[in-house]
mmCIF file of C-alpha atoms in Angstrom:
data_model
loop_
_atom_site.group_PDB
_atom_site.id
_atom_site.type_symbol
_atom_site.label_atom_id
_atom_site.label_comp_id
_atom_site.label_asym_id
_atom_site.label_seq_id
_atom_site.Cartn_x
_atom_site.Cartn_y
_atom_site.Cartn_z
ATOM 1 C CA MET E 1405 96.574 122.939 -176.647
ATOM 2 C CA LYS E 1406 95.281 126.995 -176.495
ATOM 3 C CA GLU E 1407 95.819 128.840 -174.086
ATOM 4 C CA PRO E 1408 93.609 128.611 -170.798
ATOM 5 C CA VAL E 1409 91.173 131.341 -169.865
ATOM 6 C CA ARG E 1410 90.665 132.422 -166.585
ATOM 7 C CA VAL E 1411 86.799 131.971 -166.089
ATOM 8 C CA THR E 1412 85.604 134.222 -162.630
ATOM 9 C CA VAL E 1413 82.621 133.089 -161.045
ATOM 10 C CA THR E 1414 80.555 135.563 -158.654
ATOM 11 C CA GLY E 1415 79.191 132.870 -155.178
ATOM 12 C CA ALA E 1416 80.935 129.864 -156.137
ATOM 13 C CA ALA E 1417 80.054 127.929 -152.785
ATOM 14 C CA GLY E 1418 76.787 127.927 -153.304
ATOM 15 C CA GLN E 1419 74.298 125.273 -154.573
ATOM 16 C CA ILE E 1420 73.746 127.247 -158.185
ATOM 17 C CA CYS E 1421 77.765 127.088 -158.633
ATOM 18 C CA TYR E 1422 78.370 123.337 -156.983
ATOM 19 C CA SER E 1423 76.378 122.560 -160.372
ATOM 20 C CA LEU E 1424 77.949 124.780 -162.505
ATOM 21 C CA LEU E 1425 81.390 124.430 -162.236
ATOM 22 C CA PHE E 1426 82.119 120.626 -162.800
ATOM 23 C CA ARG E 1427 80.741 121.091 -165.434
ATOM 24 C CA ILE E 1428 82.689 124.330 -167.077
ATOM 25 C CA ALA E 1429 85.989 121.994 -165.857
ATOM 26 C CA SER E 1430 84.854 118.999 -167.851
ATOM 27 C CA GLY E 1431 84.333 120.940 -171.074
ATOM 28 C CA GLU E 1432 80.803 121.810 -171.278
ATOM 29 C CA MET E 1433 80.482 125.564 -171.703
ATOM 30 C CA LEU E 1434 83.772 126.659 -173.636
ATOM 31 C CA GLY E 1435 84.766 122.940 -175.393
ATOM 32 C CA LYS E 1436 86.894 119.818 -175.000
ATOM 33 C CA ASP E 1437 89.635 121.277 -176.095
ATOM 34 C CA GLN E 1438 90.108 124.578 -173.869
ATOM 35 C CA PRO E 1439 91.947 124.296 -170.675
ATOM 36 C CA VAL E 1440 90.239 126.997 -167.715
ATOM 37 C CA ILE E 1441 91.698 128.662 -164.690
ATOM 38 C CA LEU E 1442 88.585 128.744 -162.465
ATOM 39 C CA ASN E 1443 88.480 131.972 -160.026
ATOM 40 C CA LEU E 1444 86.393 131.423 -157.338
ATOM 41 C CA LEU E 1445 85.036 134.401 -155.989
ATOM 42 C CA GLU E 1446 83.136 134.385 -152.624
ATOM 43 C CA ILE E 1447 82.311 136.246 -149.283
ATOM 44 C CA THR E 1448 84.613 136.083 -146.406
ATOM 45 C CA PRO E 1449 82.189 133.983 -144.425
ATOM 46 C CA ALA E 1450 81.836 131.187 -147.653
ATOM 47 C CA LEU E 1451 85.607 130.747 -148.095
ATOM 48 C CA LYS E 1452 85.396 127.552 -146.161
ATOM 49 C CA VAL E 1453 83.063 126.005 -147.755
ATOM 50 C CA CYS E 1454 84.273 127.792 -151.132
ATOM 51 C CA GLU E 1455 88.485 125.353 -150.373
ATOM 52 C CA ALA E 1456 86.033 122.474 -150.345
ATOM 53 C CA VAL E 1457 84.707 123.125 -153.727
ATOM 54 C CA ALA E 1458 87.742 123.295 -154.956
ATOM 55 C CA MET E 1459 89.583 120.329 -152.507
ATOM 56 C CA GLU E 1460 86.709 118.499 -154.713
ATOM 57 C CA LEU E 1461 87.580 119.581 -158.035
ATOM 58 C CA ASN E 1462 91.095 118.898 -157.640
ATOM 59 C CA ASP E 1463 90.058 115.680 -156.667
ATOM 60 C CA CYS E 1464 87.618 115.577 -159.522
ATOM 61 C CA ALA E 1465 91.137 116.081 -161.739
ATOM 62 C CA PHE E 1466 90.023 117.526 -164.892
ATOM 63 C CA PRO E 1467 92.590 117.300 -167.649
ATOM 64 C CA LEU E 1468 91.227 120.846 -168.703
ATOM 65 C CA VAL E 1469 91.432 122.728 -165.122
ATOM 66 C CA LYS E 1470 95.163 124.470 -165.524
ATOM 67 C CA ASP E 1471 94.335 126.385 -161.606
ATOM 68 C CA VAL E 1472 91.879 126.624 -158.962
ATOM 69 C CA VAL E 1473 91.863 130.295 -157.117
ATOM 70 C CA VAL E 1474 89.598 131.109 -154.355
ATOM 71 C CA THR E 1475 89.178 134.220 -153.176
ATOM 72 C CA ASP E 1476 87.664 136.710 -151.205
ATOM 73 C CA ASP E 1477 89.383 139.094 -153.247
ATOM 74 C CA PRO E 1478 87.374 140.696 -156.058
ATOM 75 C CA ALA E 1479 90.584 142.484 -157.525
ATOM 76 C CA VAL E 1480 92.271 139.109 -157.746
ATOM 77 C CA ALA E 1481 89.375 137.373 -158.949
ATOM 78 C CA PHE E 1482 88.458 139.522 -162.042
ATOM 79 C CA LYS E 1483 92.484 140.209 -162.632
ATOM 80 C CA ASP E 1484 92.799 139.360 -166.944
ATOM 81 C CA ALA E 1485 89.207 137.210 -166.748
ATOM 82 C CA LYS E 1486 88.048 136.261 -170.328
ATOM 83 C CA ILE E 1487 84.477 135.025 -168.508
ATOM 84 C CA GLY E 1488 82.959 136.498 -165.580
ATOM 85 C CA LEU E 1489 79.686 134.315 -164.366
ATOM 86 C CA MET E 1490 78.045 136.397 -161.603
ATOM 87 C CA VAL E 1491 76.499 134.329 -159.687
ATOM 88 C CA GLY E 1492 76.330 135.441 -156.247
ATOM 89 C CA ALA E 1493 73.605 138.017 -155.335
ATOM 90 C CA LYS E 1494 71.360 139.352 -151.880
ATOM 91 C CA PRO E 1495 68.756 136.586 -151.549
ATOM 92 C CA ARG E 1496 64.818 138.123 -151.037
ATOM 93 C CA GLY E 1497 64.128 137.765 -147.818
ATOM 94 C CA PRO E 1498 60.896 137.628 -145.976
ATOM 95 C CA GLY E 1499 58.637 140.550 -146.103
ATOM 96 C CA MET E 1500 61.800 142.296 -148.621
ATOM 97 C CA GLU E 1501 60.425 144.758 -151.556
ATOM 98 C CA ARG E 1502 61.468 144.174 -154.652
ATOM 99 C CA LYS E 1503 62.932 147.404 -154.367
ATOM 100 C CA ASP E 1504 64.925 146.921 -151.601
ATOM 101 C CA LEU E 1505 66.536 143.809 -153.383
ATOM 102 C CA ILE E 1506 67.088 145.638 -156.159
ATOM 103 C CA ALA E 1507 68.758 148.627 -153.669
ATOM 104 C CA ASP E 1508 70.663 145.639 -151.311
ATOM 105 C CA ASN E 1509 71.842 144.516 -155.276
ATOM 106 C CA GLY E 1510 72.304 147.221 -157.110
ATOM 107 C CA LYS E 1511 75.900 148.351 -154.217
ATOM 108 C CA ILE E 1512 77.118 145.294 -154.881
ATOM 109 C CA PHE E 1513 77.227 145.486 -158.230
ATOM 110 C CA SER E 1514 78.735 149.205 -158.062
ATOM 111 C CA SER E 1515 81.478 147.974 -156.786
ATOM 112 C CA LEU E 1516 81.772 144.574 -158.583
ATOM 113 C CA GLY E 1517 81.470 146.912 -161.561
ATOM 114 C CA LYS E 1518 84.265 149.576 -160.272
ATOM 115 C CA VAL E 1519 87.291 146.832 -160.162
ATOM 116 C CA ILE E 1520 86.381 144.836 -163.527
ATOM 117 C CA ASP E 1521 87.013 147.782 -164.939
ATOM 118 C CA ASP E 1522 90.275 148.287 -163.735
ATOM 119 C CA VAL E 1523 91.454 144.502 -163.321
ATOM 120 C CA ALA E 1524 89.218 142.405 -166.064
ATOM 121 C CA ASP E 1525 90.153 142.136 -169.822
ATOM 122 C CA LYS E 1526 88.821 144.807 -171.798
ATOM 123 C CA ASP E 1527 86.845 141.869 -173.850
ATOM 124 C CA ILE E 1528 85.489 139.715 -170.771
ATOM 125 C CA ARG E 1529 82.202 138.112 -171.810
ATOM 126 C CA ILE E 1530 79.648 138.974 -168.371
ATOM 127 C CA CYS E 1531 77.025 136.598 -168.054
ATOM 128 C CA VAL E 1532 74.844 138.266 -164.417
ATOM 129 C CA VAL E 1533 72.751 135.723 -162.715
ATOM 130 C CA GLY E 1534 72.246 136.832 -159.323
ATOM 131 C CA ASN E 1535 68.655 138.790 -158.829
ATOM 132 C CA PRO E 1536 67.097 141.405 -160.410
ATOM 133 C CA ALA E 1537 70.130 140.324 -163.488
ATOM 134 C CA ASN E 1538 69.016 143.160 -165.875
ATOM 135 C CA THR E 1539 68.977 145.862 -163.824
ATOM 136 C CA ASN E 1540 72.157 144.493 -162.074
ATOM 137 C CA ALA E 1541 73.494 144.136 -165.753
ATOM 138 C CA TYR E 1542 73.076 147.423 -166.417
ATOM 139 C CA ILE E 1543 74.552 148.438 -162.975
ATOM 140 C CA LEU E 1544 77.516 146.700 -163.350
ATOM 141 C CA ALA E 1545 78.078 148.119 -167.055
ATOM 142 C CA ALA E 1546 77.565 151.907 -165.668
ATOM 143 C CA ASN E 1547 80.198 151.486 -163.626
ATOM 144 C CA ALA E 1548 82.666 149.320 -166.001
ATOM 145 C CA PRO E 1549 82.371 151.966 -168.772
ATOM 146 C CA SER E 1550 85.647 150.738 -170.126
ATOM 147 C CA ILE E 1551 84.749 147.248 -170.904
ATOM 148 C CA ASN E 1552 83.306 146.347 -173.650
ATOM 149 C CA GLN E 1553 78.968 147.427 -173.699
ATOM 150 C CA ARG E 1554 78.045 144.759 -175.398
ATOM 151 C CA ASN E 1555 79.995 141.560 -173.407
ATOM 152 C CA ILE E 1556 77.874 142.697 -170.408
ATOM 153 C CA THR E 1557 74.508 140.481 -170.350
ATOM 154 C CA ALA E 1558 71.896 138.455 -168.262
ATOM 155 C CA LEU E 1559 70.972 135.380 -168.272
ATOM 156 C CA THR E 1560 66.987 134.900 -169.694
ATOM 157 C CA ARG E 1561 67.856 131.134 -170.828
ATOM 158 C CA LEU E 1562 66.173 129.554 -167.948
ATOM 159 C CA ASP E 1563 62.919 131.127 -168.787
ATOM 160 C CA HIS E 1564 64.150 130.101 -172.552
ATOM 161 C CA ASN E 1565 64.555 126.452 -171.742
ATOM 162 C CA ARG E 1566 61.376 126.714 -169.377
ATOM 163 C CA ALA E 1567 58.998 127.683 -171.660
ATOM 164 C CA ILE E 1568 60.346 125.258 -174.368
ATOM 165 C CA TYR E 1569 59.906 122.791 -172.593
ATOM 166 C CA GLN E 1570 56.223 123.665 -171.215
ATOM 167 C CA LEU E 1571 54.371 123.982 -175.027
ATOM 168 C CA ALA E 1572 57.002 120.575 -176.190
ATOM 169 C CA GLU E 1573 54.436 119.129 -173.191
ATOM 170 C CA LYS E 1574 51.037 120.969 -174.299
ATOM 171 C CA SER E 1575 52.046 119.761 -177.911
ATOM 172 C CA GLY E 1576 52.687 116.445 -176.752
ATOM 173 C CA SER E 1577 56.405 116.732 -178.943
ATOM 174 C CA ASP E 1578 60.248 117.152 -178.700
ATOM 175 C CA ILE E 1579 62.229 119.133 -177.126
ATOM 176 C CA ALA E 1580 64.892 118.907 -180.150
ATOM 177 C CA ASP E 1581 61.520 119.742 -182.404
ATOM 178 C CA VAL E 1582 61.378 122.792 -180.832
ATOM 179 C CA LYS E 1583 63.195 126.046 -182.219
ATOM 180 C CA LYS E 1584 62.570 130.191 -182.267
ATOM 181 C CA MET E 1585 62.024 130.090 -179.019
ATOM 182 C CA THR E 1586 61.599 134.106 -177.631
ATOM 183 C CA ILE E 1587 61.483 135.741 -173.966
ATOM 184 C CA TRP E 1588 61.489 139.071 -174.344
ATOM 185 C CA GLY E 1589 62.070 141.996 -171.496
ATOM 186 C CA ASN E 1590 63.123 141.548 -167.808
ATOM 187 C CA HIS E 1591 63.671 138.332 -165.818
ATOM 188 C CA SER E 1592 60.803 138.740 -163.909
ATOM 189 C CA VAL E 1593 57.043 138.351 -164.178
ATOM 190 C CA THR E 1594 56.818 140.956 -167.060
ATOM 191 C CA GLN E 1595 58.532 139.010 -169.126
ATOM 192 C CA VAL E 1596 57.058 138.029 -172.198
ATOM 193 C CA PRO E 1597 57.769 134.458 -173.568
ATOM 194 C CA ASP E 1598 56.897 134.673 -177.251
ATOM 195 C CA ILE E 1599 56.084 130.998 -179.456
ATOM 196 C CA SER E 1600 54.587 133.450 -182.145
ATOM 197 C CA PHE E 1601 57.604 132.390 -184.286
ATOM 198 C CA THR E 1602 58.313 129.296 -182.672
ATOM 199 C CA GLU E 1603 58.687 126.279 -184.870
ATOM 200 C CA ILE E 1604 58.060 122.204 -184.089
ATOM 201 C CA ASN E 1605 59.720 120.330 -186.378
ATOM 202 C CA GLY E 1606 59.453 123.350 -188.730
ATOM 203 C CA ALA E 1607 55.829 124.297 -188.776
ATOM 204 C CA ASN E 1608 54.699 127.076 -186.999
ATOM 205 C CA ALA E 1609 53.956 126.700 -183.373
ATOM 206 C CA ALA E 1610 50.998 128.351 -182.761
ATOM 207 C CA ASP E 1611 48.900 126.412 -185.188
ATOM 208 C CA LYS E 1612 49.267 123.310 -182.644
ATOM 209 C CA VAL E 1613 48.557 124.766 -179.397
ATOM 210 C CA ASP E 1614 45.691 126.523 -178.546
ATOM 211 C CA ALA E 1615 45.686 130.241 -178.764
ATOM 212 C CA THR E 1616 43.547 130.647 -174.845
ATOM 213 C CA TRP E 1617 46.195 128.681 -173.990
ATOM 214 C CA ALA E 1618 49.528 130.459 -175.058
ATOM 215 C CA LYS E 1619 47.694 134.180 -173.635
ATOM 216 C CA GLU E 1620 46.533 133.228 -170.339
ATOM 217 C CA GLU E 1621 48.329 129.887 -169.191
ATOM 218 C CA PHE E 1622 51.411 129.406 -171.116
ATOM 219 C CA ILE E 1623 53.098 133.162 -170.246
ATOM 220 C CA PRO E 1624 52.120 133.284 -166.820
ATOM 221 C CA THR E 1625 53.588 129.904 -165.908
ATOM 222 C CA VAL E 1626 57.107 130.587 -167.619
ATOM 223 C CA ALA E 1627 57.227 133.156 -165.548
ATOM 224 C CA LYS E 1628 56.068 132.721 -162.403
ATOM 225 C CA ARG E 1629 57.983 128.997 -162.651
ATOM 226 C CA GLY E 1630 60.783 129.972 -160.385
ATOM 227 C CA ALA E 1631 58.038 130.771 -157.516
ATOM 228 C CA ALA E 1632 56.964 127.052 -158.814
ATOM 229 C CA VAL E 1633 60.288 125.641 -158.166
ATOM 230 C CA ILE E 1634 60.920 127.151 -154.902
ATOM 231 C CA ALA E 1635 56.950 126.720 -153.325
ATOM 232 C CA ALA E 1636 58.001 122.442 -154.343
ATOM 233 C CA ARG E 1637 60.689 122.091 -153.079
ATOM 234 C CA GLY E 1638 61.857 125.288 -150.323
ATOM 235 C CA ALA E 1639 65.212 127.112 -152.446
ATOM 236 C CA SER E 1640 65.540 128.457 -155.522
ATOM 237 C CA SER E 1641 66.162 126.797 -158.757
ATOM 238 C CA ALA E 1642 69.547 125.360 -158.918
ATOM 239 C CA ALA E 1643 70.868 122.825 -161.200
ATOM 240 C CA SER E 1644 68.581 124.004 -163.999
ATOM 241 C CA ALA E 1645 69.798 127.855 -163.190
ATOM 242 C CA ALA E 1646 73.339 126.155 -164.105
ATOM 243 C CA ASN E 1647 72.600 124.607 -167.115
ATOM 244 C CA ALA E 1648 71.339 127.937 -168.216
ATOM 245 C CA ILE E 1649 74.095 129.703 -167.513
ATOM 246 C CA LEU E 1650 76.375 126.983 -169.516
ATOM 247 C CA ASP E 1651 73.708 126.946 -172.429
ATOM 248 C CA HIS E 1652 74.344 131.024 -172.138
ATOM 249 C CA MET E 1653 78.163 130.850 -172.383
ATOM 250 C CA ARG E 1654 78.561 127.818 -174.462
ATOM 251 C CA ASP E 1655 75.886 129.563 -177.312
ATOM 252 C CA TRP E 1656 77.675 133.066 -177.378
ATOM 253 C CA CYS E 1657 81.269 131.258 -177.116
ATOM 254 C CA LEU E 1658 81.007 129.034 -179.958
ATOM 255 C CA GLY E 1659 77.784 129.362 -182.045
ATOM 256 C CA SER E 1660 74.095 129.022 -181.564
ATOM 257 C CA GLU E 1661 72.636 126.116 -183.442
ATOM 258 C CA SER E 1662 72.143 127.462 -186.723
ATOM 259 C CA GLY E 1663 68.396 127.661 -188.232
ATOM 260 C CA ASP E 1664 67.946 127.978 -184.386
ATOM 261 C CA TRP E 1665 67.652 131.442 -182.079
ATOM 262 C CA VAL E 1666 68.374 131.546 -178.643
ATOM 263 C CA SER E 1667 66.875 133.774 -175.782
ATOM 264 C CA MET E 1668 69.686 136.860 -174.396
ATOM 265 C CA ALA E 1669 69.490 139.629 -171.997
ATOM 266 C CA VAL E 1670 71.625 142.044 -173.743
ATOM 267 C CA PRO E 1671 71.748 146.115 -174.047
ATOM 268 C CA SER E 1672 69.202 146.960 -176.413
ATOM 269 C CA ASP E 1673 70.259 149.090 -179.560
ATOM 270 C CA GLY E 1674 66.732 150.152 -180.201
ATOM 271 C CA SER E 1675 65.278 147.229 -181.874
ATOM 272 C CA TYR E 1676 61.510 146.210 -181.218
ATOM 273 C CA GLY E 1677 61.140 150.153 -179.487
ATOM 274 C CA VAL E 1678 62.897 149.714 -176.526
ATOM 275 C CA GLU E 1679 64.701 152.280 -175.321
ATOM 276 C CA LYS E 1680 68.524 152.230 -175.801
ATOM 277 C CA GLY E 1681 71.402 150.687 -173.462
ATOM 278 C CA LEU E 1682 68.601 149.067 -171.210
ATOM 279 C CA ILE E 1683 69.493 145.631 -170.587
ATOM 280 C CA TYR E 1684 66.183 143.851 -172.308
ATOM 281 C CA SER E 1685 66.034 140.691 -173.446
ATOM 282 C CA TYR E 1686 65.583 139.206 -177.189
ATOM 283 C CA PRO E 1687 65.870 136.820 -179.514
ATOM 284 C CA VAL E 1688 69.486 136.881 -180.440
ATOM 285 C CA VAL E 1689 71.324 134.419 -183.004
ATOM 286 C CA CYS E 1690 75.243 133.664 -182.125
ATOM 287 C CA LYS E 1691 78.547 133.456 -183.849
ATOM 288 C CA ASP E 1692 82.142 133.660 -184.231
ATOM 289 C CA GLY E 1693 81.926 134.848 -180.123
ATOM 290 C CA ASP E 1694 79.678 137.582 -180.796
ATOM 291 C CA TYR E 1695 75.460 137.859 -180.846
ATOM 292 C CA GLU E 1696 72.882 140.101 -183.788
ATOM 293 C CA ILE E 1697 69.532 140.413 -182.145
ATOM 294 C CA VAL E 1698 67.107 138.925 -184.569
ATOM 295 C CA GLN E 1699 65.094 141.708 -186.826
ATOM 296 C CA ALA E 1700 61.910 142.054 -188.656
ATOM 297 C CA LEU E 1701 59.638 140.109 -186.436
ATOM 298 C CA GLU E 1702 56.489 141.282 -187.253
ATOM 299 C CA VAL E 1703 55.135 141.411 -183.181
ATOM 300 C CA SER E 1704 51.458 141.126 -182.370
ATOM 301 C CA ASP E 1705 49.853 143.727 -180.677
ATOM 302 C CA PHE E 1706 49.294 141.591 -177.600
ATOM 303 C CA ILE E 1707 52.772 140.682 -177.287
ATOM 304 C CA LYS E 1708 53.930 144.513 -178.250
ATOM 305 C CA GLY E 1709 52.280 145.607 -174.773
ATOM 306 C CA LYS E 1710 53.340 143.264 -172.571
ATOM 307 C CA MET E 1711 56.937 143.569 -173.713
ATOM 308 C CA VAL E 1712 56.028 148.122 -173.209
ATOM 309 C CA GLU E 1713 54.914 146.326 -169.806
ATOM 310 C CA SER E 1714 58.846 144.841 -169.265
ATOM 311 C CA GLU E 1715 60.621 148.079 -170.357
ATOM 312 C CA THR E 1716 58.161 149.947 -168.650
ATOM 313 C CA GLU E 1717 59.606 147.860 -165.049
ATOM 314 C CA LEU E 1718 63.427 148.105 -166.081
ATOM 315 C CA LYS E 1719 62.803 151.901 -166.840
ATOM 316 C CA GLU E 1720 61.089 152.062 -162.840
ATOM 317 C CA GLU E 1721 64.118 149.345 -162.033
ATOM 318 C CA ARG E 1722 66.871 151.685 -162.898
ATOM 319 C CA ASP E 1723 65.094 155.225 -162.042
ATOM 320 C CA THR E 1724 65.507 152.956 -158.130
ATOM 321 C CA VAL E 1725 69.501 152.715 -158.273
ATOM 322 C CA SER E 1726 69.897 155.662 -160.034
ATOM 323 C CA ASP E 1727 72.417 157.178 -157.555
ATOM 324 C CA LEU E 1728 74.831 154.062 -158.361
ATOM 325 C CA LEU E 1729 75.040 154.546 -161.759
#
């Protein structure tokens, strides 16, 4: 039996985590042979609910779960953690500007970054989910300089999965036949879902759908899908977000499917002209617990223009929180 991996999850009493934690405990994220210790971090008012979640986890008697720790102390939650799932964040309220949300959550992630820098495993793998995810990851990284900076990422896998569904539905294809979907940029309405390199059963996907649809319907539908879910159910995506977190971490830790790639928001190394250091979504291939950005893709002028718009938004968000960096 392998040594247990300590997995820290923030916002652990929330809806996303209620869909997430039990699947981690069953081995869906790190494998059916990998024991885990679950550290559940919550704000003090939500501790009682979090303790109830821990009770349910224990009552499932998952063989892989070696311990469940409930705490409101980040220093306890992140001590020696090797996986950090940053789900908790202040939600956007009525009348709140995006810049206000960035400022409020920026303070949270600045504080957490300092704690992680002090107590976490230096090779901890982090997936930031709480919005604005890319900029929160950027803030966290700036405040955790001793942590492996490549390992601080943000979630765009939900956008990736949404895009696959939209393309499969439009083309009348099976989801399993869709490969090499790409999400560029920020996890926001400026994101760039791109089917230029996508394959359906090995054939170019762009040949199977109308070009106007791909530009004028597909991109905004994927980019605004989260808002559509909120309008329909009165709450943000939960189960689909949890599923995307599992996909993101499983592929990163265990390897992505051969002949395919996935979308992850990772620190830019300058690829495709994006400013170095920004947390920007790229197509990546995961192998041996690491990832590499897919190189040498011939990006169209249309897509490149939208990629620049998303990069500009990320720069503006960074400038908004400059005092936290």
